[in-house]
Short mmCIF file of C-alpha atoms and ligand atoms in Angstrom, two decimals:
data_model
loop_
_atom_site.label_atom_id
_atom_site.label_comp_id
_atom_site.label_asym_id
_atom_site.label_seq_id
_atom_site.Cartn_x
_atom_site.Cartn_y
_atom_site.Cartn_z
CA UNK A 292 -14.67 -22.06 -7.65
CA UNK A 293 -14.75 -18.21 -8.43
CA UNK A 294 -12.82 -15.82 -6.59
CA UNK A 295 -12.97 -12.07 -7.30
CA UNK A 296 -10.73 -9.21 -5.95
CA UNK A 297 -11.67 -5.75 -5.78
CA UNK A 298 -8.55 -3.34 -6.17
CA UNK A 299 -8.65 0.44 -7.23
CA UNK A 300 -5.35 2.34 -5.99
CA UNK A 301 -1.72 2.23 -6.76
CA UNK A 302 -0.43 0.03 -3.74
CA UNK A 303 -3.93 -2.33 -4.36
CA UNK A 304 -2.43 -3.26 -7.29
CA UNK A 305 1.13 -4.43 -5.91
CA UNK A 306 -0.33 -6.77 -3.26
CA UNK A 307 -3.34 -8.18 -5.52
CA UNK A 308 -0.05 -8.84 -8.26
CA UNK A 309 0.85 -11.81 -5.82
CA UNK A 310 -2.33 -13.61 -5.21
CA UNK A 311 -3.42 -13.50 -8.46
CA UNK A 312 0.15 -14.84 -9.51
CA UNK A 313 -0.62 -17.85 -7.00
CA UNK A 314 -3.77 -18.08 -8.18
CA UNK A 315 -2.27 -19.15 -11.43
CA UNK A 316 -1.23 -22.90 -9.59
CA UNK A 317 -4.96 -23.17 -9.25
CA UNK A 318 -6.72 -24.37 -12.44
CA UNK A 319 -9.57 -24.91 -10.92
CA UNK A 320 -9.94 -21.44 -9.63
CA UNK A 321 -11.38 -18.92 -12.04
CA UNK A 322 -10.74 -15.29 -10.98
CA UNK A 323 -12.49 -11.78 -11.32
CA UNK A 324 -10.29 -8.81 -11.24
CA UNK A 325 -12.76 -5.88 -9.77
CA UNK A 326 -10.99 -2.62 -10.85
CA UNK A 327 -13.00 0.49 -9.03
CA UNK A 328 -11.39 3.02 -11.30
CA UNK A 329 -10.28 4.82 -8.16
CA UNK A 330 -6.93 5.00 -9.34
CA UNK A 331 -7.05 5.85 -13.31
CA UNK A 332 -3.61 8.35 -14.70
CA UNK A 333 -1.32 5.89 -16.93
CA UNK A 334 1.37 5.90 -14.00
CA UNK A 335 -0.94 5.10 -10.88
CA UNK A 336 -2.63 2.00 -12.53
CA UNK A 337 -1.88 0.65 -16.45
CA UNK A 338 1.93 0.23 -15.78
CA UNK A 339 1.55 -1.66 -12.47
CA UNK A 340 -0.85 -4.44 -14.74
CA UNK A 341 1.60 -4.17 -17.26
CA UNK A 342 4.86 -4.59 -15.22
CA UNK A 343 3.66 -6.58 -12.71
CA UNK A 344 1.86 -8.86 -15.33
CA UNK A 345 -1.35 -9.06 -13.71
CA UNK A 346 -4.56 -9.92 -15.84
CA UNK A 347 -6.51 -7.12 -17.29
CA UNK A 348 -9.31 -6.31 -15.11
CA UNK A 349 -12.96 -7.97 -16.44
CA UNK A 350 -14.53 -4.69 -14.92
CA UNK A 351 -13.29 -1.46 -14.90
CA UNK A 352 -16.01 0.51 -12.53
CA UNK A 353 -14.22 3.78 -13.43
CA UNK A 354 -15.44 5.66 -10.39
CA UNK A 355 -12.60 8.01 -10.60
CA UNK A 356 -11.68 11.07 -7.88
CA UNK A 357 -14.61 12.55 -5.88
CA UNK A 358 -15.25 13.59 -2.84
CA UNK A 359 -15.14 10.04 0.57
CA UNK A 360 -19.07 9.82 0.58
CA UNK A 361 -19.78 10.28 -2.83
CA UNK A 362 -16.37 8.01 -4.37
CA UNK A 363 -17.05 5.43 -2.10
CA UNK A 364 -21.18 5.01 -2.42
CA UNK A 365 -20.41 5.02 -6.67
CA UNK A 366 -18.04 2.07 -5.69
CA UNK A 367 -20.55 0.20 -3.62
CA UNK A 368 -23.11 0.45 -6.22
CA UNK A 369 -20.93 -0.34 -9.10
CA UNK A 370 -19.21 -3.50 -7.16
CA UNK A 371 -22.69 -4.74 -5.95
CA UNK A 372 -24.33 -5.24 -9.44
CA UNK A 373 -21.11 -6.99 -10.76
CA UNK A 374 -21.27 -9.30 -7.76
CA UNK A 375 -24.66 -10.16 -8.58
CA UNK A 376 -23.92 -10.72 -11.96
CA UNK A 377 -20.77 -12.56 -11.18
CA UNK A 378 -21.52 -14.34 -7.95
CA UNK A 379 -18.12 -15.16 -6.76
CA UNK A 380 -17.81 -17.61 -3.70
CA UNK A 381 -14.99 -15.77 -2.33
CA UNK A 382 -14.13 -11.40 -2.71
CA UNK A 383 -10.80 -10.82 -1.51
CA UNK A 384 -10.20 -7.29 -0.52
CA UNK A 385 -6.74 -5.70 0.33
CA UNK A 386 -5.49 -2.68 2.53
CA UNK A 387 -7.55 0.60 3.49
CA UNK A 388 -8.42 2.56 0.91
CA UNK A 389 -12.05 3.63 -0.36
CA UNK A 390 -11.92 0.66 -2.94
CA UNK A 391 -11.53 -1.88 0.35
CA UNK A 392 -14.45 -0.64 1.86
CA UNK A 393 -16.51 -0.11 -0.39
CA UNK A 394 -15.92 -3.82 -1.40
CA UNK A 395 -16.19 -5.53 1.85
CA UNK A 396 -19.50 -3.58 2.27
CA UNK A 397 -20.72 -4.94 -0.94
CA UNK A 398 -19.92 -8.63 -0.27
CA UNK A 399 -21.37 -8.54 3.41
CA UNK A 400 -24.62 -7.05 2.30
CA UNK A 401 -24.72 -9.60 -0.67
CA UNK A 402 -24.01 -12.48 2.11
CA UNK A 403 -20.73 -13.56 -0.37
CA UNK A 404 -18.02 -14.29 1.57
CA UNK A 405 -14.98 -12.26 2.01
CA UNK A 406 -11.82 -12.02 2.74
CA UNK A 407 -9.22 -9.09 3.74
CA UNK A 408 -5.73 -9.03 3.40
CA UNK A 409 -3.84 -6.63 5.58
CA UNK A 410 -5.83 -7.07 8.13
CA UNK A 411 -5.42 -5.89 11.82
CA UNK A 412 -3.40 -2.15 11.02
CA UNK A 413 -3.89 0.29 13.20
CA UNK A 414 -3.02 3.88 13.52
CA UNK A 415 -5.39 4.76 16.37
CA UNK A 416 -5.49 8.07 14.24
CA UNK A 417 -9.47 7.79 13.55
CA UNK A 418 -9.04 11.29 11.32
CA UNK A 419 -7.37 9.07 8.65
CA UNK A 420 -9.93 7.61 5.74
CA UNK A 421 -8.12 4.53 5.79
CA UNK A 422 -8.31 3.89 9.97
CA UNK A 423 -11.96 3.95 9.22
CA UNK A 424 -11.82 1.74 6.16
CA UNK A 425 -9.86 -0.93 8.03
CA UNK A 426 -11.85 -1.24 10.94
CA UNK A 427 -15.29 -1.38 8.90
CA UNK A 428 -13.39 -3.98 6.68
CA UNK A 429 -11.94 -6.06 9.48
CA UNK A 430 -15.49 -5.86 10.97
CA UNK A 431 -17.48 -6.44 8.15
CA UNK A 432 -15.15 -8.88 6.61
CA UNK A 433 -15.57 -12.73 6.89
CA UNK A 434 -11.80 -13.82 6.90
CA UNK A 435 -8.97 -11.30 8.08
CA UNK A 436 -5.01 -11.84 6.99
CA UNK A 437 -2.83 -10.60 9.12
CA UNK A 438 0.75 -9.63 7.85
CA UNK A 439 2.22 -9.30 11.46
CA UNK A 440 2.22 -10.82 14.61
CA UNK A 441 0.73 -7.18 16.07
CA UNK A 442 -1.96 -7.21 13.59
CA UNK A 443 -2.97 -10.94 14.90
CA UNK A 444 -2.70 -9.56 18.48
CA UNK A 445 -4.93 -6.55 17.54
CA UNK A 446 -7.99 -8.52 15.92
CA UNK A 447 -7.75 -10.63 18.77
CA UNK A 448 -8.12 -7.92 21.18
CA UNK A 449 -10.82 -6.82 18.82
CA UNK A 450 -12.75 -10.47 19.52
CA UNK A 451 -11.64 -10.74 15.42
CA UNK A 452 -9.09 -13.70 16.66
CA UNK A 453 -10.97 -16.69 15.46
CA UNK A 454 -11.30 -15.79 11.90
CA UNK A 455 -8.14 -14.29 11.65
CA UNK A 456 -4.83 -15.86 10.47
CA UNK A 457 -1.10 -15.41 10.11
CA UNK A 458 -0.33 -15.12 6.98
CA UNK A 459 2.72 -12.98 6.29
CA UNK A 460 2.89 -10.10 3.74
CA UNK A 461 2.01 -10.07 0.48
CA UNK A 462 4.40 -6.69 -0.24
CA UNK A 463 7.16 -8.95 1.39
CA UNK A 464 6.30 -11.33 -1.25
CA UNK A 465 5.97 -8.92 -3.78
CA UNK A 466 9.19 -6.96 -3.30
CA UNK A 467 11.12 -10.51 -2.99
CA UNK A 468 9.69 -11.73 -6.38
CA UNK A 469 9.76 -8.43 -8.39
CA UNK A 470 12.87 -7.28 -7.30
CA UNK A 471 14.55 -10.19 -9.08
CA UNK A 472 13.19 -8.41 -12.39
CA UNK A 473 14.67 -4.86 -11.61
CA UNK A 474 17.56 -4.12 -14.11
CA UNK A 475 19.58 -1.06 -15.63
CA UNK A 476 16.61 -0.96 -17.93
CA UNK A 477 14.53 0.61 -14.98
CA UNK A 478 17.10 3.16 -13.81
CA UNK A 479 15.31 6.89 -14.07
CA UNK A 480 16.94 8.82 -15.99
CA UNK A 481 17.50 11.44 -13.54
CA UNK A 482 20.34 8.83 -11.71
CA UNK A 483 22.34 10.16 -15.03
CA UNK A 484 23.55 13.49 -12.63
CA UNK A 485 22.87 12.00 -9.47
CA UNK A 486 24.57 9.04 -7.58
CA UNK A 487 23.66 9.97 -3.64
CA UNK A 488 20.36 10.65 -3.00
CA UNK A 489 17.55 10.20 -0.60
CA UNK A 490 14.21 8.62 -2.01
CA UNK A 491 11.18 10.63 -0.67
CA UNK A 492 7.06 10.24 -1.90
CA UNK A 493 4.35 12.68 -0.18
CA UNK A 494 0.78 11.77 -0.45
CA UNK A 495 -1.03 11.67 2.84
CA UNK A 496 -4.02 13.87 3.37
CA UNK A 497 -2.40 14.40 6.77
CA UNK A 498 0.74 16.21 4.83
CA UNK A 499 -1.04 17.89 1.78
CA UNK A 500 -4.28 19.52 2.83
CA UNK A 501 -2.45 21.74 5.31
CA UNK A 502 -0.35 24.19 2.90
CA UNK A 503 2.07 25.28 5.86
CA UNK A 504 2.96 21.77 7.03
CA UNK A 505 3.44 20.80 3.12
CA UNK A 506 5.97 23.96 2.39
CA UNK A 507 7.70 22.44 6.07
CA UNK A 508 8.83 19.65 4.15
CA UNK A 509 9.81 20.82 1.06
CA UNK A 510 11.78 23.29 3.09
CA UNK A 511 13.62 20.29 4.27
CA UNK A 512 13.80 18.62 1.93
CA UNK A 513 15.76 21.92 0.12
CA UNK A 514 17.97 21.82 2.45
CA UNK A 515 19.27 18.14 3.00
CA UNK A 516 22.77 17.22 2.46
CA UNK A 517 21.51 14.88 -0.24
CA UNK A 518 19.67 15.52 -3.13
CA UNK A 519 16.36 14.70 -2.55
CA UNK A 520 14.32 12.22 -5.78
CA UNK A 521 10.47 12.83 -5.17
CA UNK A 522 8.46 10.67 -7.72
CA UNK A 523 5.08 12.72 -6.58
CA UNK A 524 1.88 11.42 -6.23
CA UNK A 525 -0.97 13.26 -8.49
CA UNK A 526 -2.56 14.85 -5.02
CA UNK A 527 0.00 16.56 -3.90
CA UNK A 528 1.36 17.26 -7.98
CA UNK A 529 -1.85 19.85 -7.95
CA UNK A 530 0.03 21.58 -4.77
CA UNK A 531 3.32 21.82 -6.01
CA UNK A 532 2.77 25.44 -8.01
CA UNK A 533 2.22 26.75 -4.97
CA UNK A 534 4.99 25.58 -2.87
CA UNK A 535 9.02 27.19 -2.58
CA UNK A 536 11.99 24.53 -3.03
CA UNK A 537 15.20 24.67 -4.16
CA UNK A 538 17.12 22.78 -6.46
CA UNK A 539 18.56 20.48 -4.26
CA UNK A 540 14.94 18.58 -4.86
CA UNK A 541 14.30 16.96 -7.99
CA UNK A 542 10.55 16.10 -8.46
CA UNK A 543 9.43 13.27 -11.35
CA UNK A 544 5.86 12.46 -12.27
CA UNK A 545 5.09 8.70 -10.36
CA UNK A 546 7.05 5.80 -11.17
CA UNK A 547 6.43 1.99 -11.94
CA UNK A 548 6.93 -0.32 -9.50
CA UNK A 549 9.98 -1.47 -10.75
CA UNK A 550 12.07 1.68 -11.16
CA UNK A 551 10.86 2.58 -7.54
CA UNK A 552 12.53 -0.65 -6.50
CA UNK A 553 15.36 0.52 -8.57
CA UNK A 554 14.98 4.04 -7.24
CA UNK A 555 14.87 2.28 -3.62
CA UNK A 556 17.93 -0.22 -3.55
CA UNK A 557 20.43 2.97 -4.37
CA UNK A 558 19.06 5.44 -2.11
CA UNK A 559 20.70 6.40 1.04
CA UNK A 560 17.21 6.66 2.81
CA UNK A 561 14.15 6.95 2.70
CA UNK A 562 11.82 10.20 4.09
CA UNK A 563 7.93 9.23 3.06
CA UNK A 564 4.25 9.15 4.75
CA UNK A 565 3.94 6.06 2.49
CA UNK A 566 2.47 2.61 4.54
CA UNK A 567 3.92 0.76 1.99
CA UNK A 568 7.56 2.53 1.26
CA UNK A 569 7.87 2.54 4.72
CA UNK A 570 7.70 -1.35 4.92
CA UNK A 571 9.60 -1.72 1.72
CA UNK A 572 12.63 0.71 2.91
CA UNK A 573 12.71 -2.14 5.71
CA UNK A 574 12.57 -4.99 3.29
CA UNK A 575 15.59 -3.32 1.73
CA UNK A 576 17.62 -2.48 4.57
CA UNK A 577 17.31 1.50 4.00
CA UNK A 578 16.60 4.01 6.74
CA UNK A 579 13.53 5.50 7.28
CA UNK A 580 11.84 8.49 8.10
CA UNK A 581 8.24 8.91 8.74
CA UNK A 582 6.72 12.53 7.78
CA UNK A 583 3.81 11.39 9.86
CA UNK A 584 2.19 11.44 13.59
CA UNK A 585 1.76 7.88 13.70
CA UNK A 586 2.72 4.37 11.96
CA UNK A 587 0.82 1.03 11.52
CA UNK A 588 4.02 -0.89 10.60
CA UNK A 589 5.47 -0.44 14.25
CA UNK A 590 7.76 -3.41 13.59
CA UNK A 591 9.76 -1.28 11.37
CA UNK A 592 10.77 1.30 14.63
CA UNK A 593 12.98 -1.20 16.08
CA UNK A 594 16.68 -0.61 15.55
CA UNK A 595 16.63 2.70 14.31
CA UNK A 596 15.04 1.75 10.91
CA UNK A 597 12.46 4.01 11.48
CA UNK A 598 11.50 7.19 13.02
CA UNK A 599 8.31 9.23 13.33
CA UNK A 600 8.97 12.74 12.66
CA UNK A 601 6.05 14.57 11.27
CA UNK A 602 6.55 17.40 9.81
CA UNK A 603 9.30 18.70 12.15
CA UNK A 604 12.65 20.14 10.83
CA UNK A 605 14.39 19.85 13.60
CA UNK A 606 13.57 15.63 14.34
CA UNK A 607 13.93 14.72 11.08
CA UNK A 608 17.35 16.46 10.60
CA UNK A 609 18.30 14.71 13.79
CA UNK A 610 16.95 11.17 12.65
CA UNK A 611 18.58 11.73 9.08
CA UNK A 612 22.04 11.97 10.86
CA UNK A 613 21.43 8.52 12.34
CA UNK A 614 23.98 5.67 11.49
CA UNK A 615 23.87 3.21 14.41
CA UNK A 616 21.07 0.67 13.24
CA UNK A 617 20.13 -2.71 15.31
CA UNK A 618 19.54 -6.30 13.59
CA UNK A 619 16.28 -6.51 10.84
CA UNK A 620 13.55 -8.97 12.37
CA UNK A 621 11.74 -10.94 10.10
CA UNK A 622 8.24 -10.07 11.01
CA UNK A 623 6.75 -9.65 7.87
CA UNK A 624 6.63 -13.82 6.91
CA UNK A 625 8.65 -15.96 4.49
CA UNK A 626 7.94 -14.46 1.72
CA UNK A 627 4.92 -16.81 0.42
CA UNK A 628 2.18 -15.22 2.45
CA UNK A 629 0.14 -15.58 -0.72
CA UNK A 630 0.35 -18.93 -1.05
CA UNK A 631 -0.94 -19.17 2.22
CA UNK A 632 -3.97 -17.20 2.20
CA UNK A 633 -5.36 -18.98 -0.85
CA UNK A 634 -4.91 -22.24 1.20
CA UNK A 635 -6.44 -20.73 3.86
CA UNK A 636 -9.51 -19.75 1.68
CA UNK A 637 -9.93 -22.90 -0.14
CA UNK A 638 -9.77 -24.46 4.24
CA UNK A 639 -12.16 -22.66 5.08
CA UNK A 640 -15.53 -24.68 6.28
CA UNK A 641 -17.88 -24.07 4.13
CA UNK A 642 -20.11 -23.97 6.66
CA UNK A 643 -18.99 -21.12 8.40
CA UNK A 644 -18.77 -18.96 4.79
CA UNK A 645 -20.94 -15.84 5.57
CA UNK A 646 -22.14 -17.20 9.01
CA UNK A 647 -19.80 -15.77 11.36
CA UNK A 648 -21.64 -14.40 13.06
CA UNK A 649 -23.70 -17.03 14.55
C1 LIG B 832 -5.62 6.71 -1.83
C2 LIG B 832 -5.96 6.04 -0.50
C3 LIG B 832 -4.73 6.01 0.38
C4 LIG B 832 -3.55 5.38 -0.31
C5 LIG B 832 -3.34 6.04 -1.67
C6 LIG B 832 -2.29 5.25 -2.43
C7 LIG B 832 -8.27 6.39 0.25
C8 LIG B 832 -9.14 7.12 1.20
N1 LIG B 832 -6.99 6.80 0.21
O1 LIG B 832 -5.26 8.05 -1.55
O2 LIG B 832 -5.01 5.25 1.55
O3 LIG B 832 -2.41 5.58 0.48
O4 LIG B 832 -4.55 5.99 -2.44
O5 LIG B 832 -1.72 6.00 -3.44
O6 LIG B 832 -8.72 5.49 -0.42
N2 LIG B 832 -5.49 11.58 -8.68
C9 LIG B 832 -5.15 11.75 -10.01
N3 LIG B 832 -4.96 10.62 -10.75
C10 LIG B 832 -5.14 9.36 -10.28
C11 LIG B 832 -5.50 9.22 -8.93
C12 LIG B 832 -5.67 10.33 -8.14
O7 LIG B 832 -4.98 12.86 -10.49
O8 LIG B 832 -4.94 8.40 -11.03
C13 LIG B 832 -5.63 12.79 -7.84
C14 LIG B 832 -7.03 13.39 -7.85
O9 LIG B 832 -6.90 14.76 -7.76
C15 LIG B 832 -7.63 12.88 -6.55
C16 LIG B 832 -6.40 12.81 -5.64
O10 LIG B 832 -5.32 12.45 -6.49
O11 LIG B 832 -8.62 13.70 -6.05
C17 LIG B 832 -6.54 11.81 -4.52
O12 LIG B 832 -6.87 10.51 -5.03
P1 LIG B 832 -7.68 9.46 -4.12
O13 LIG B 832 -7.73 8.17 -4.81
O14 LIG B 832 -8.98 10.07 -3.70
O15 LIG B 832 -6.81 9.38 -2.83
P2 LIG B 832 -5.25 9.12 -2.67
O16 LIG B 832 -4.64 10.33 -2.06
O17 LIG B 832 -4.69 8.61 -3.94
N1 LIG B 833 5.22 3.31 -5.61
C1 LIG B 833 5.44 3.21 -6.96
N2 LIG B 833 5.75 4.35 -7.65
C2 LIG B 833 5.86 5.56 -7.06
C3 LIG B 833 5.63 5.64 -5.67
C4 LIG B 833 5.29 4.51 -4.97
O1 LIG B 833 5.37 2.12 -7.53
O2 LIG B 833 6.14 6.55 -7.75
C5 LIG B 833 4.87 2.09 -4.86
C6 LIG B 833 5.61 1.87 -3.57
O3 LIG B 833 6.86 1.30 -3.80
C7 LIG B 833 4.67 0.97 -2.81
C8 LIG B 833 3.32 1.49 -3.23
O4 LIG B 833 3.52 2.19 -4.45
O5 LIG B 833 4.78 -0.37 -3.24
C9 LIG B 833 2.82 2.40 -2.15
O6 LIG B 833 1.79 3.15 -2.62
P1 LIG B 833 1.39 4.54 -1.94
O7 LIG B 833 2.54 5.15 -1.26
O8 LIG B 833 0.71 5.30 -3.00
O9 LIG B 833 0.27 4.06 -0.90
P2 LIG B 833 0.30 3.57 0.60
O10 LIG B 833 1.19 2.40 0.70
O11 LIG B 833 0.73 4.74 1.45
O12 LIG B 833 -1.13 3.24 0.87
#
């Protein structure tokens, strides 16, 4: 059996680290790592293969930055001629970005069966890229992995419910097995002059392409009580000339996964637009606030873990200065969520591969 993944941004690489890691138990299984090139600086893709020891990618589509329509049709043309070549009886796709899509769309048209993990998000915020990608995906797609109990109740209000399945999170697995590797060795060196901090990342489109709402939050963040550590994502990197913030912010170029773990576990809080930092300040029992209008990962709200704030000085000082926080559900699975899902693939009829529809 042949299964290939398609991954092509930063947090792709995270969750495919953990299937292809199960994979391993599965001699009989030979995989195809599917890199779209979507992601490409050293410290948004080589280090996360590197750290995270995941194979080298076979292919390497290197379709780079460019505009939705133009990124996304390069990715679809580049992924269909390596499925044809390849042939895989599974794809497994994972999240929302372009790279999901564009892989999904591939599969479907090529009538190989696929599967998508992190399945059944929704933002209800159709202006985001990624609410379109997941909804094509879920559509499109033949299996759907849900991390959440929400996300199963979604696809089945979407009439998804009898392909998808349960299967837990693959960041929950992910955090649980990599944090176990985190050591001094992984500390940033700016934690030399700074003990108390608050961990922030900016990257959302929602955030960055609207140059008043972006100098809003570094205004904040300049004024904290806390030093504010903001590895900073290469999109919002080309802004930062053009923004005012004071001292009490300390900007670094992207981090590996591991020293944002690091980075993570000794922060006070957490103040991000990230899906997945949001999720992972829960994991690690840090605070949260959301610079954004709406979340997918509404589990994380409960308790005071998490609050939406925008861009909004005043909320998010309020919600900083929060310190009474309810009990931590376990909502996210046990922790072996990738296990599960390549069960789940190697159960699934054969019969009904590709014919879902019918
Ligand atoms: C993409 C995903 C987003 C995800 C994010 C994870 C889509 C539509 N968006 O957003 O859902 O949260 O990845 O990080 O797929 N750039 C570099 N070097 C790189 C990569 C990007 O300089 O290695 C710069 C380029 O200027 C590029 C910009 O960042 O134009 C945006 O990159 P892109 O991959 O288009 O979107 P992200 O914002 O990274
Ligand atoms: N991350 C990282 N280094 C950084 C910032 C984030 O390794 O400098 C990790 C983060 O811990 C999470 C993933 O990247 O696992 C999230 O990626 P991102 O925020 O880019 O995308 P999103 O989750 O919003 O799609």
């Amino acid at each position: 059996m042949k299964i290939a993944h398609v991954i092509g941004a930063r947090p792709q690489f995270i969750k495919a680290a953990t299937i292809s890691r199960e994979l391993k138990n599965y001699p009989h299984i030979s995989e195809v790592l599917i890199h779209t090139g979507q992601h490409y600086d050293t410290n948004m893709s080589d280090i996360f293969f590197k750290q995270l020891h995941i194979p080298e990618p076979h292919y390497n589509l290197e379709v780079g930055s460019a505009s939705h329509g133009k990124q996304t049709g390069l990715m679809l043309e580049r992924i269909e001629k390596v499925l044809i070549d390849e042939q895989p009886d599974w794809l497994i796709t994972y999240g929302d970005t372009n790279s999901t899509v564009a892989g999904s769309l591939a599969a479907a048209k090529l009538h190989i069966p696929s599967a998508h993990v992190e399945a059944g998000l929704r933002s209800y915020n159709r202006k985001m890229p990624e609410e379109i990608n997941r909804i094509a995906t879920d559509h499109i797609s033949d299996l759907l992995f849900a991390p959440t109990q929400n996300a199963m109740k979604i696809l089945d209000k979407e009439g998804l419910g009898t392909i998808a399945r349960f299967s837990g999170d693959v960041m929950y697995d992910s955090i649980l097995f990599y944090s176990a590797l985190v050591n001094e060795a992984h500390r940033p060196p700016i934690l030399r002059k700074i003990s108390k901090y608050y961990l922030a990342t900016i990257h959302r489109p929602e955030n960055t392409d609207n140059p008043q709402r972006l100098q809003n939050i570094f205004n904040v963040f300049s004024e904290l009580d806390l030093p504010v550590i903001l590895p900073l994502h290469p999109r919002t990197q080309k802004l930062v000339n053009s923004i005012k913030y004071s001292d009490n912010l300390h900007i670094l170029d992207p981090v590996g996964y591991l020293e944002i773990i690091y980075l993570l576990k000794h922060s006070t809080k957490v103040l991000t637009d990230s899906g997945g930092l949001q999720k992972e300040a829960y994991f690690m029992k840090k605070p949260c606030i959301t610079l954004r209008d709406q979340t997918e990962w509404i589990e994380t709200l409960d308790g005071n873990w998490n609050f939406i704030v925008a861009a909004n000085k005043q909320k998010i000082m309020e919600k900083i200065g929060v310190t009474e926080f309810g009990p931590l559900h376990n909502a996210f699975g046990d922790g072996h969520a990738g296990r599960r899902i390549i069960q789940d693939i190697l159960n699934y009829p054969a019969t009904n591969r590709g014919e879902s529809e019918s």
